[in-house]
PDB file of C-alpha atoms in Angstrom:
ATOM      1  CA  MET A   3      45.773-192.231-132.730  1.00 68.00           C
ATOM      2  CA  ARG A   4      44.657-188.993-134.382  1.00 74.00           C
ATOM      3  CA  ALA A   5      42.728-190.994-136.976  1.00 70.00           C
ATOM      4  CA  LEU A   6      40.885-192.875-134.223  1.00 73.00           C
ATOM      5  CA  LYS A   7      39.809-189.626-132.592  1.00 80.00           C
ATOM      6  CA  GLU A   8      38.724-188.137-135.927  1.00 83.00           C
ATOM      7  CA  HIS A   9      36.631-191.159-136.858  1.00 84.00           C
ATOM      8  CA  ARG A  10      35.332-192.164-133.441  1.00 91.00           C
ATOM      9  CA  ARG A  11      31.683-191.911-134.496  1.00 93.00           C
ATOM     10  CA  ALA A  12      32.210-194.095-137.587  1.00 91.00           C
ATOM     11  CA  LEU A  13      34.113-196.677-135.551  1.00 90.00           C
ATOM     12  CA  THR A  14      31.338-196.726-132.959  1.00 93.00           C
ATOM     13  CA  VAL A  15      28.757-197.382-135.682  1.00 94.00           C
ATOM     14  CA  ILE A  16      30.878-200.196-137.128  1.00 93.00           C
ATOM     15  CA  ILE A  17      31.259-201.834-133.721  1.00 93.00           C
ATOM     16  CA  VAL A  18      27.545-201.522-132.926  1.00 94.00           C
ATOM     17  CA  LEU A  19      26.591-202.988-136.319  1.00 93.00           C
ATOM     18  CA  ALA A  20      29.040-205.871-135.913  1.00 92.00           C
ATOM     19  CA  LEU A  21      27.684-206.613-132.449  1.00 93.00           C
ATOM     20  CA  ALA A  22      24.093-206.419-133.729  1.00 93.00           C
ATOM     21  CA  SER A  23      24.804-208.550-136.814  1.00 92.00           C
ATOM     22  CA  PRO A  24      23.987-211.891-135.113  1.00 93.00           C
ATOM     23  CA  ILE A  25      20.412-210.675-134.660  1.00 94.00           C
ATOM     24  CA  PHE A  26      19.973-210.656-138.440  1.00 91.00           C
ATOM     25  CA  GLY A  27      22.588-213.177-139.546  1.00 88.00           C
ATOM     26  CA  VAL A  28      21.876-215.904-137.007  1.00 90.00           C
ATOM     27  CA  PHE A  29      18.619-215.518-135.091  1.00 92.00           C
ATOM     28  CA  LEU A  30      16.302-213.949-137.686  1.00 93.00           C
ATOM     29  CA  SER A  31      17.743-215.896-140.625  1.00 91.00           C
ATOM     30  CA  GLU A  32      17.009-219.140-138.789  1.00 90.00           C
ATOM     31  CA  LEU A  33      13.559-217.855-137.836  1.00 93.00           C
ATOM     32  CA  VAL A  34      12.552-217.123-141.445  1.00 94.00           C
ATOM     33  CA  GLY A  35      14.570-219.953-143.028  1.00 92.00           C
ATOM     34  CA  TYR A  36      16.808-217.635-145.027  1.00 91.00           C
ATOM     35  CA  HIS A  37      19.422-219.171-147.331  1.00 88.00           C
ATOM     36  CA  GLU A  38      22.065-217.380-149.348  1.00 87.00           C
ATOM     37  CA  PRO A  39      20.822-216.721-152.910  1.00 91.00           C
ATOM     38  CA  LEU A  40      24.003-218.135-154.432  1.00 90.00           C
ATOM     39  CA  ASP A  41      23.555-221.332-152.399  1.00 87.00           C
ATOM     40  CA  LEU A  42      20.005-221.633-153.720  1.00 91.00           C
ATOM     41  CA  ALA A  43      21.173-221.003-157.289  1.00 94.00           C
ATOM     42  CA  ALA A  44      23.913-223.628-156.911  1.00 90.00           C
ATOM     43  CA  ALA A  45      21.378-226.134-155.587  1.00 90.00           C
ATOM     44  CA  LEU A  46      19.057-225.416-158.529  1.00 94.00           C
ATOM     45  CA  LEU A  47      21.929-225.985-160.935  1.00 95.00           C
ATOM     46  CA  GLY A  48      22.933-229.171-159.153  1.00 92.00           C
ATOM     47  CA  LEU A  49      26.368-227.861-158.266  1.00 90.00           C
ATOM     48  CA  GLU A  50      28.297-229.649-155.594  1.00 85.00           C
ATOM     49  CA  GLU A  51      29.053-227.964-152.260  1.00 79.00           C
ATOM     50  CA  LEU A  52      32.833-227.600-152.110  1.00 79.00           C
ATOM     51  CA  THR A  53      33.231-225.698-148.852  1.00 74.00           C
ATOM     52  CA  GLU A  54      33.246-228.945-146.899  1.00 72.00           C
ATOM     53  CA  LYS A  55      36.123-230.230-149.062  1.00 79.00           C
ATOM     54  CA  ILE A  56      38.089-227.017-149.459  1.00 79.00           C
ATOM     55  CA  THR A  57      38.301-225.091-146.218  1.00 73.00           C
ATOM     56  CA  TRP A  58      40.572-222.164-146.923  1.00 77.00           C
ATOM     57  CA  THR A  59      39.358-219.906-144.164  1.00 80.00           C
ATOM     58  CA  PRO A  60      39.215-220.392-140.404  1.00 80.00           C
ATOM     59  CA  LEU A  61      35.993-218.336-140.339  1.00 83.00           C
ATOM     60  CA  ALA A  62      33.858-220.331-142.779  1.00 82.00           C
ATOM     61  CA  ASP A  63      30.201-219.275-142.751  1.00 81.00           C
ATOM     62  CA  TYR A  64      31.071-216.472-140.313  1.00 86.00           C
ATOM     63  CA  THR A  65      31.758-218.886-137.490  1.00 87.00           C
ATOM     64  CA  VAL A  66      34.702-219.146-135.138  1.00 90.00           C
ATOM     65  CA  PRO A  67      35.580-222.668-134.028  1.00 89.00           C
ATOM     66  CA  GLY A  68      34.769-223.135-130.362  1.00 91.00           C
ATOM     67  CA  LEU A  69      32.392-220.171-130.113  1.00 93.00           C
ATOM     68  CA  PRO A  70      28.603-220.175-130.312  1.00 93.00           C
ATOM     69  CA  ASP A  71      27.256-219.122-133.734  1.00 91.00           C
ATOM     70  CA  TRP A  72      26.013-215.728-132.569  1.00 92.00           C
ATOM     71  CA  LEU A  73      29.344-214.795-130.965  1.00 94.00           C
ATOM     72  CA  GLY A  74      31.377-216.129-133.886  1.00 93.00           C
ATOM     73  CA  TYR A  75      29.248-214.062-136.258  1.00 91.00           C
ATOM     74  CA  ALA A  76      29.996-210.878-134.305  1.00 93.00           C
ATOM     75  CA  VAL A  77      33.703-211.720-133.979  1.00 94.00           C
ATOM     76  CA  SER A  78      33.905-212.429-137.720  1.00 93.00           C
ATOM     77  CA  GLY A  79      32.302-209.059-138.432  1.00 91.00           C
ATOM     78  CA  LEU A  80      34.688-207.235-136.136  1.00 94.00           C
ATOM     79  CA  LEU A  81      37.721-209.018-137.599  1.00 94.00           C
ATOM     80  CA  GLY A  82      36.580-208.317-141.152  1.00 92.00           C
ATOM     81  CA  ALA A  83      35.947-204.647-140.433  1.00 93.00           C
ATOM     82  CA  ALA A  84      39.306-204.350-138.649  1.00 93.00           C
ATOM     83  CA  LEU A  85      41.073-205.970-141.601  1.00 94.00           C
ATOM     84  CA  VAL A  86      39.424-203.646-144.134  1.00 94.00           C
ATOM     85  CA  LEU A  87      40.173-200.584-142.011  1.00 91.00           C
ATOM     86  CA  ALA A  88      43.787-201.662-141.479  1.00 93.00           C
ATOM     87  CA  LEU A  89      44.302-202.244-145.209  1.00 96.00           C
ATOM     88  CA  GLY A  90      42.717-198.902-146.010  1.00 92.00           C
ATOM     89  CA  TYR A  91      44.924-197.170-143.471  1.00 89.00           C
ATOM     90  CA  LEU A  92      48.005-198.931-144.866  1.00 95.00           C
ATOM     91  CA  PHE A  93      47.180-197.962-148.450  1.00 96.00           C
ATOM     92  CA  LEU A  94      46.543-194.396-147.350  1.00 91.00           C
ATOM     93  CA  LYS A  95      49.947-194.260-145.682  1.00 92.00           C
ATOM     94  CA  LEU A  96      51.611-195.732-148.770  1.00 95.00           C
ATOM     95  CA  LEU A  97      50.032-193.097-151.004  1.00 94.00           C
ATOM     96  CA  LYS A  98      51.254-190.195-148.874  1.00 85.00           C
TER      97      LYS A  98
END
């Protein structure tokens, strides 16, 4: 709990950015027709899309099954940030 109080401002920024991420990752990317550079490079090289065949993550393309894209994008961001913070906290505790 002490760590949460010490880093409240950083956590607030992370939450705000995750909640704002659908603006850029869903709405504006569709508006401008953005595609991931690696997807474009793979298409240029004629590589086959394997994500449809090999689905190893429940959050493929930052979506959550059953949720609208914009909400799944924000949830994916929050889960990813929480996972990174939890792992960092765990490693920090192991090093002490």
